[in-house]
Short mmCIF file of C-alpha atoms in Angstrom, two decimals:
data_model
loop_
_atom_site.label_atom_id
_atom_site.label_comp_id
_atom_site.label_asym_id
_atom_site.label_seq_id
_atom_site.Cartn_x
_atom_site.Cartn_y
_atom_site.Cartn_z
CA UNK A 1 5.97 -5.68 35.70
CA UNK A 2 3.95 -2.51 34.61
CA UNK A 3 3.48 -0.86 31.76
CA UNK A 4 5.95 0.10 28.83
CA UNK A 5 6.33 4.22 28.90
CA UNK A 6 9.49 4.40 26.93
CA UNK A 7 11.37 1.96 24.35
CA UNK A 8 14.83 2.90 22.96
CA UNK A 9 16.08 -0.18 21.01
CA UNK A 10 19.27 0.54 19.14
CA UNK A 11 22.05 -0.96 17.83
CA UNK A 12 25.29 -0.30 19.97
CA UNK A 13 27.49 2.25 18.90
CA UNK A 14 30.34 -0.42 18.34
CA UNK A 15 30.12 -4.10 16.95
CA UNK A 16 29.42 -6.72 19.63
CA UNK A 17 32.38 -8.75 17.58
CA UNK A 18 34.71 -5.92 18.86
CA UNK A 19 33.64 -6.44 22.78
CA UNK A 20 36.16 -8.37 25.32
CA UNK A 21 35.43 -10.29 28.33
CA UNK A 22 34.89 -7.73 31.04
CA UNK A 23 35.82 -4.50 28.90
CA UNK A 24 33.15 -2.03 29.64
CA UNK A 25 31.66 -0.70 26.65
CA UNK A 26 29.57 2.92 27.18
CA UNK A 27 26.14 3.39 25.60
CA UNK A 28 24.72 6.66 25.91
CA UNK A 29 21.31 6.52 25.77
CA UNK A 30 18.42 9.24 26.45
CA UNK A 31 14.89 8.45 27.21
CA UNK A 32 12.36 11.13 26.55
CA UNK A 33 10.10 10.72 29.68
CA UNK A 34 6.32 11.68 28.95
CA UNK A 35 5.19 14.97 30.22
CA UNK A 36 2.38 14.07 32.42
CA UNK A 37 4.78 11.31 34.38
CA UNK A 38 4.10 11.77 38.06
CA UNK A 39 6.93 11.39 40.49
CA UNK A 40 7.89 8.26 41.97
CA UNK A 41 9.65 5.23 41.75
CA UNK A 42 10.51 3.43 38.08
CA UNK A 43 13.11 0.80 36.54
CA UNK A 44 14.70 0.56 33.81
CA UNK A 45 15.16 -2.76 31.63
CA UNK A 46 18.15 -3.33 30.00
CA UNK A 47 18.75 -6.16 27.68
CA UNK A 48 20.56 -7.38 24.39
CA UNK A 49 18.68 -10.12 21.60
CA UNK A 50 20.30 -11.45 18.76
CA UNK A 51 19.66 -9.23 16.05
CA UNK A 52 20.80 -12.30 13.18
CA UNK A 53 17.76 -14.24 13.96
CA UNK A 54 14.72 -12.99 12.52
CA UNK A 55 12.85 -13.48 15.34
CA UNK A 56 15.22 -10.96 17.55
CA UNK A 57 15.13 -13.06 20.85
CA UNK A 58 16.16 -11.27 24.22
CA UNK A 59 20.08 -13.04 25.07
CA UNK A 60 19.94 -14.92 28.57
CA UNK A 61 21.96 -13.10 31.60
CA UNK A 62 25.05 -14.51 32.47
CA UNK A 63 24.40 -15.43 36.01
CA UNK A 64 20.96 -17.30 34.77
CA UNK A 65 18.60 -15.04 35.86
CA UNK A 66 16.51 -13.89 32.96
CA UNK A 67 16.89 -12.18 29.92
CA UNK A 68 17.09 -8.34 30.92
CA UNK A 69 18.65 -6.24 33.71
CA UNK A 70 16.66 -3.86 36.23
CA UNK A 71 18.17 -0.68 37.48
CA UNK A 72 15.88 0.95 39.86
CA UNK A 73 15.26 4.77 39.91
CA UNK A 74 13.27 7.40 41.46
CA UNK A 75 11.38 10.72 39.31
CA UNK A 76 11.27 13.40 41.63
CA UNK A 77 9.15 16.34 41.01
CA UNK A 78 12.22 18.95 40.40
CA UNK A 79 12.74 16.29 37.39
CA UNK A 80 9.45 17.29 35.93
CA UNK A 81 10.07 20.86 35.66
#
Protein backbone atom coordinates (compact mmCIF):
# COMPACT_ATOMS: atom_id res chain seq x y z
CA UNK A 1 0.00 0.00 0.00
CA UNK A 2 1.31 3.64 -0.61
CA UNK A 3 0.56 6.66 0.59
CA UNK A 4 -2.90 8.38 1.43
CA UNK A 5 -3.38 11.47 -1.29
CA UNK A 6 -7.07 11.85 -0.86
CA UNK A 7 -9.71 10.87 2.00
CA UNK A 8 -13.47 11.44 1.46
CA UNK A 9 -15.26 9.78 4.44
CA UNK A 10 -18.95 10.53 4.45
CA UNK A 11 -21.96 9.33 5.55
CA UNK A 12 -24.13 7.77 2.65
CA UNK A 13 -26.67 9.77 1.23
CA UNK A 14 -29.41 7.21 2.49
CA UNK A 15 -29.60 5.17 5.85
CA UNK A 16 -27.81 1.81 5.73
CA UNK A 17 -31.25 0.56 7.64
CA UNK A 18 -33.01 1.43 4.29
CA UNK A 19 -30.47 -0.88 2.05
CA UNK A 20 -31.71 -4.50 0.67
CA UNK A 21 -29.79 -7.49 -0.12
CA UNK A 22 -28.33 -6.86 -3.54
CA UNK A 23 -30.15 -3.38 -4.24
CA UNK A 24 -27.51 -1.14 -5.56
CA UNK A 25 -27.36 1.98 -3.78
CA UNK A 26 -25.38 5.09 -5.83
CA UNK A 27 -22.86 7.27 -3.99
CA UNK A 28 -21.56 10.04 -5.84
CA UNK A 29 -18.48 10.93 -4.69
CA UNK A 30 -15.66 13.47 -6.06
CA UNK A 31 -12.09 13.39 -5.11
CA UNK A 32 -10.12 16.55 -5.58
CA UNK A 33 -6.81 15.08 -6.97
CA UNK A 34 -3.65 17.28 -5.96
CA UNK A 35 -2.25 19.44 -8.62
CA UNK A 36 1.23 18.27 -8.86
CA UNK A 37 -0.10 14.36 -9.26
CA UNK A 38 1.95 12.85 -12.04
CA UNK A 39 0.31 10.42 -14.38
CA UNK A 40 0.13 6.88 -13.79
CA UNK A 41 -1.45 4.15 -12.25
CA UNK A 42 -3.61 4.56 -8.70
CA UNK A 43 -6.49 2.66 -6.67
CA UNK A 44 -9.02 3.57 -4.97
CA UNK A 45 -10.16 2.07 -1.46
CA UNK A 46 -13.52 1.72 -0.76
CA UNK A 47 -14.87 0.65 2.52
CA UNK A 48 -17.78 1.04 5.17
CA UNK A 49 -17.03 0.96 9.44
CA UNK A 50 -19.58 1.08 11.89
CA UNK A 51 -20.14 4.51 12.67
CA UNK A 52 -22.18 3.40 16.34
CA UNK A 53 -19.01 2.28 17.84
CA UNK A 54 -16.83 4.88 18.99
CA UNK A 55 -13.99 3.43 17.76
CA UNK A 56 -15.39 3.52 13.91
CA UNK A 57 -13.94 0.05 12.83
CA UNK A 58 -13.64 -0.72 8.96
CA UNK A 59 -16.85 -3.65 8.33
CA UNK A 60 -15.27 -7.03 6.98
CA UNK A 61 -16.01 -7.85 3.07
CA UNK A 62 -18.46 -10.29 2.42
CA UNK A 63 -16.44 -12.82 0.60
CA UNK A 64 -13.69 -12.64 3.64
CA UNK A 65 -11.18 -10.85 2.11
CA UNK A 66 -10.44 -7.75 4.11
CA UNK A 67 -12.04 -4.82 5.16
CA UNK A 68 -11.99 -2.42 1.99
CA UNK A 69 -12.41 -2.77 -1.80
CA UNK A 70 -9.69 -1.78 -4.55
CA UNK A 71 -10.72 -0.40 -7.88
CA UNK A 72 -7.75 0.17 -9.97
CA UNK A 73 -7.32 3.29 -12.20
CA UNK A 74 -4.98 5.03 -14.41
CA UNK A 75 -4.22 9.34 -14.37
CA UNK A 76 -3.32 10.17 -17.69
CA UNK A 77 -1.72 13.40 -18.47
CA UNK A 78 -4.89 14.95 -20.51
CA UNK A 79 -6.44 14.41 -16.81
CA UNK A 80 -4.03 16.90 -15.43
CA UNK A 81 -4.84 19.67 -17.63
Amino acid sequence: AGETLVNAAHRPQRPTREWRPGQVIPDRVTLALPPDLPAGQYQIEVGLYDAGDPAMPHLPLKDGSGDRGVIPFEVEADDLE
